[in-house]
């Protein structure tokens, strides 16, 4: 009698070393992953700790992905945080003045996006102090300010929602 593939798999798993078992599990994951329906979703988290822009970016890169970046209005609308709805609460985002061209703004993740949400009523960006090279969001608009100021911030991270035959897997990156 030929043993079924399932029982053979478990016999191998029980008799092999832990590194071999890990290798087999990884191979199975790699084999079955393409069979899953995958959707990567951008998510944002509000961090209330007060930091300057550089430290906020360092924190985001250590615990999430980066400071928040927005490709379009839909991305920006995803944010549910106090910096959107309380005028006195400003939050750093991942947009900064380009060091090579002072008229351009670049995202920290290098993504090319022309989407901007500047406050037109406050004539933003205005570089009023001459060194307003970082961007905060507050009351649904963006403002250029000095990077050394202390503010809360928004971080971005990714979720992979993988759904397949009897398998639902959610991974956070």
CSV table of C-alpha atoms in Angstrom, one decimal, residues 27-160:
chain,number,residue,atom,x,y,z
A,27,UNK,CA,9.0,25.8,0.3
A,28,UNK,CA,5.4,25.0,0.8
A,29,UNK,CA,4.6,28.6,1.5
A,30,UNK,CA,6.4,29.7,-1.6
A,31,UNK,CA,4.6,27.0,-3.7
A,32,UNK,CA,1.1,27.8,-2.4
A,33,UNK,CA,1.4,31.6,-2.2
A,34,UNK,CA,0.7,32.2,-5.9
A,35,UNK,CA,-2.5,30.3,-5.5
A,36,UNK,CA,-3.8,32.8,-3.0
A,37,UNK,CA,-5.5,36.0,-4.0
A,38,UNK,CA,-3.3,38.8,-2.8
A,39,UNK,CA,-4.1,42.4,-2.1
A,40,UNK,CA,-1.6,44.8,-0.7
A,41,UNK,CA,-3.3,47.6,1.2
A,42,UNK,CA,-1.6,50.8,2.5
A,43,UNK,CA,-2.5,51.6,6.1
A,44,UNK,CA,-1.7,54.6,8.2
A,45,UNK,CA,-1.1,54.9,11.9
A,46,UNK,CA,-1.1,58.1,14.0
A,47,UNK,CA,1.8,58.4,16.5
A,48,UNK,CA,1.2,60.9,19.2
A,49,UNK,CA,4.9,61.2,20.3
A,50,UNK,CA,6.3,64.6,19.7
A,51,UNK,CA,9.5,64.5,17.6
A,52,UNK,CA,11.3,66.6,15.0
A,53,UNK,CA,10.9,65.5,11.3
A,54,UNK,CA,14.2,63.5,11.2
A,55,UNK,CA,13.5,61.5,14.4
A,56,UNK,CA,9.9,60.9,13.3
A,57,UNK,CA,11.1,59.4,10.1
A,58,UNK,CA,13.7,57.3,11.9
A,59,UNK,CA,10.9,56.0,14.3
A,60,UNK,CA,8.6,55.2,11.3
A,61,UNK,CA,11.4,53.3,9.5
A,62,UNK,CA,12.1,51.3,12.6
A,63,UNK,CA,8.6,50.4,13.6
A,64,UNK,CA,6.6,50.7,10.4
A,65,UNK,CA,7.7,51.5,6.8
A,66,UNK,CA,8.2,55.3,6.6
A,67,UNK,CA,6.5,58.6,7.2
A,68,UNK,CA,3.1,58.7,5.5
A,69,UNK,CA,3.1,59.2,1.7
A,70,UNK,CA,0.1,59.9,-0.4
A,71,UNK,CA,-0.3,59.0,-4.1
A,72,UNK,CA,-3.7,60.6,-4.5
A,73,UNK,CA,-6.8,62.0,-2.7
A,74,UNK,CA,-8.0,58.5,-1.9
A,75,UNK,CA,-4.8,57.7,0.0
A,76,UNK,CA,-5.1,60.9,1.9
A,77,UNK,CA,-8.8,60.3,2.7
A,78,UNK,CA,-7.8,56.9,4.3
A,79,UNK,CA,-6.2,58.8,7.2
A,80,UNK,CA,-8.3,58.8,10.3
A,81,UNK,CA,-6.3,60.8,12.9
A,82,UNK,CA,-6.5,63.8,15.1
A,83,UNK,CA,-4.3,65.8,12.7
A,84,UNK,CA,-7.1,65.7,10.1
A,85,UNK,CA,-9.8,67.1,12.3
A,86,UNK,CA,-8.3,69.2,15.1
A,87,UNK,CA,-6.8,72.4,13.8
A,88,UNK,CA,-4.2,72.7,16.5
A,89,UNK,CA,-2.8,69.2,16.0
A,90,UNK,CA,-0.2,69.1,13.2
A,91,UNK,CA,1.4,65.8,12.1
A,92,UNK,CA,4.6,65.2,10.1
A,93,UNK,CA,4.2,63.5,6.7
A,94,UNK,CA,6.9,62.1,4.4
A,95,UNK,CA,7.2,65.1,2.1
A,96,UNK,CA,10.2,67.4,2.1
A,97,UNK,CA,11.8,70.1,0.0
A,98,UNK,CA,14.2,68.7,-2.7
A,99,UNK,CA,17.7,69.7,-1.7
A,100,UNK,CA,18.7,69.9,-5.3
A,101,UNK,CA,15.8,72.1,-6.5
A,102,UNK,CA,14.2,74.3,-3.8
A,103,UNK,CA,11.0,74.6,-5.8
A,104,UNK,CA,10.3,70.8,-5.8
A,105,UNK,CA,9.0,68.5,-3.1
A,106,UNK,CA,9.9,64.8,-2.8
A,107,UNK,CA,8.4,61.9,-1.0
A,108,UNK,CA,10.7,60.0,1.4
A,109,UNK,CA,10.0,56.7,-0.3
A,110,UNK,CA,11.1,58.0,-3.6
A,111,UNK,CA,7.6,57.5,-5.2
A,112,UNK,CA,6.8,59.9,-7.9
A,113,UNK,CA,3.5,61.7,-7.2
A,114,UNK,CA,2.3,65.1,-8.1
A,115,UNK,CA,-0.5,64.9,-5.6
A,116,UNK,CA,-0.5,67.8,-3.1
A,117,UNK,CA,-2.9,69.1,-0.6
A,118,UNK,CA,-1.4,72.6,0.2
A,119,UNK,CA,-3.5,75.1,2.1
A,120,UNK,CA,-4.3,77.8,-0.5
A,121,UNK,CA,-5.9,80.1,2.1
A,122,UNK,CA,-2.5,80.3,3.9
A,123,UNK,CA,-0.5,80.6,0.7
A,124,UNK,CA,1.3,77.3,1.2
A,125,UNK,CA,4.0,76.4,0.7
A,126,UNK,CA,5.4,79.8,1.6
A,127,UNK,CA,8.8,79.1,3.1
A,128,UNK,CA,8.1,82.1,5.4
A,129,UNK,CA,11.1,81.5,7.7
A,130,UNK,CA,13.5,80.7,4.8
A,131,UNK,CA,14.1,77.1,6.0
A,132,UNK,CA,10.7,75.5,6.0
A,133,UNK,CA,11.7,72.3,4.3
A,134,UNK,CA,9.4,69.7,5.9
A,135,UNK,CA,5.6,69.2,5.7
A,136,UNK,CA,2.9,68.7,8.3
A,137,UNK,CA,-0.8,68.0,7.8
A,138,UNK,CA,-3.5,69.6,9.8
A,139,UNK,CA,-7.2,70.2,9.3
A,140,UNK,CA,-7.0,68.4,5.9
A,141,UNK,CA,-4.3,70.6,4.4
A,142,UNK,CA,-0.5,70.7,4.2
A,143,UNK,CA,1.9,73.3,5.5
A,144,UNK,CA,5.7,73.8,5.1
A,145,UNK,CA,7.4,74.3,8.4
A,146,UNK,CA,10.9,74.1,10.0
A,147,UNK,CA,12.0,70.5,10.3
A,148,UNK,CA,13.2,71.0,13.9
A,149,UNK,CA,9.7,71.6,15.3
A,150,UNK,CA,8.2,68.9,17.5
A,151,UNK,CA,5.0,67.3,16.3
A,152,UNK,CA,3.1,64.0,16.2
A,153,UNK,CA,3.3,62.1,12.9
A,154,UNK,CA,1.7,59.7,10.5
A,155,UNK,CA,3.4,56.4,9.6
A,156,UNK,CA,2.6,54.1,6.7
A,157,UNK,CA,2.7,50.3,6.6
A,158,UNK,CA,1.4,47.6,4.3
A,159,UNK,CA,-1.0,44.8,4.9
A,160,UNK,CA,-1.1,41.8,2.6
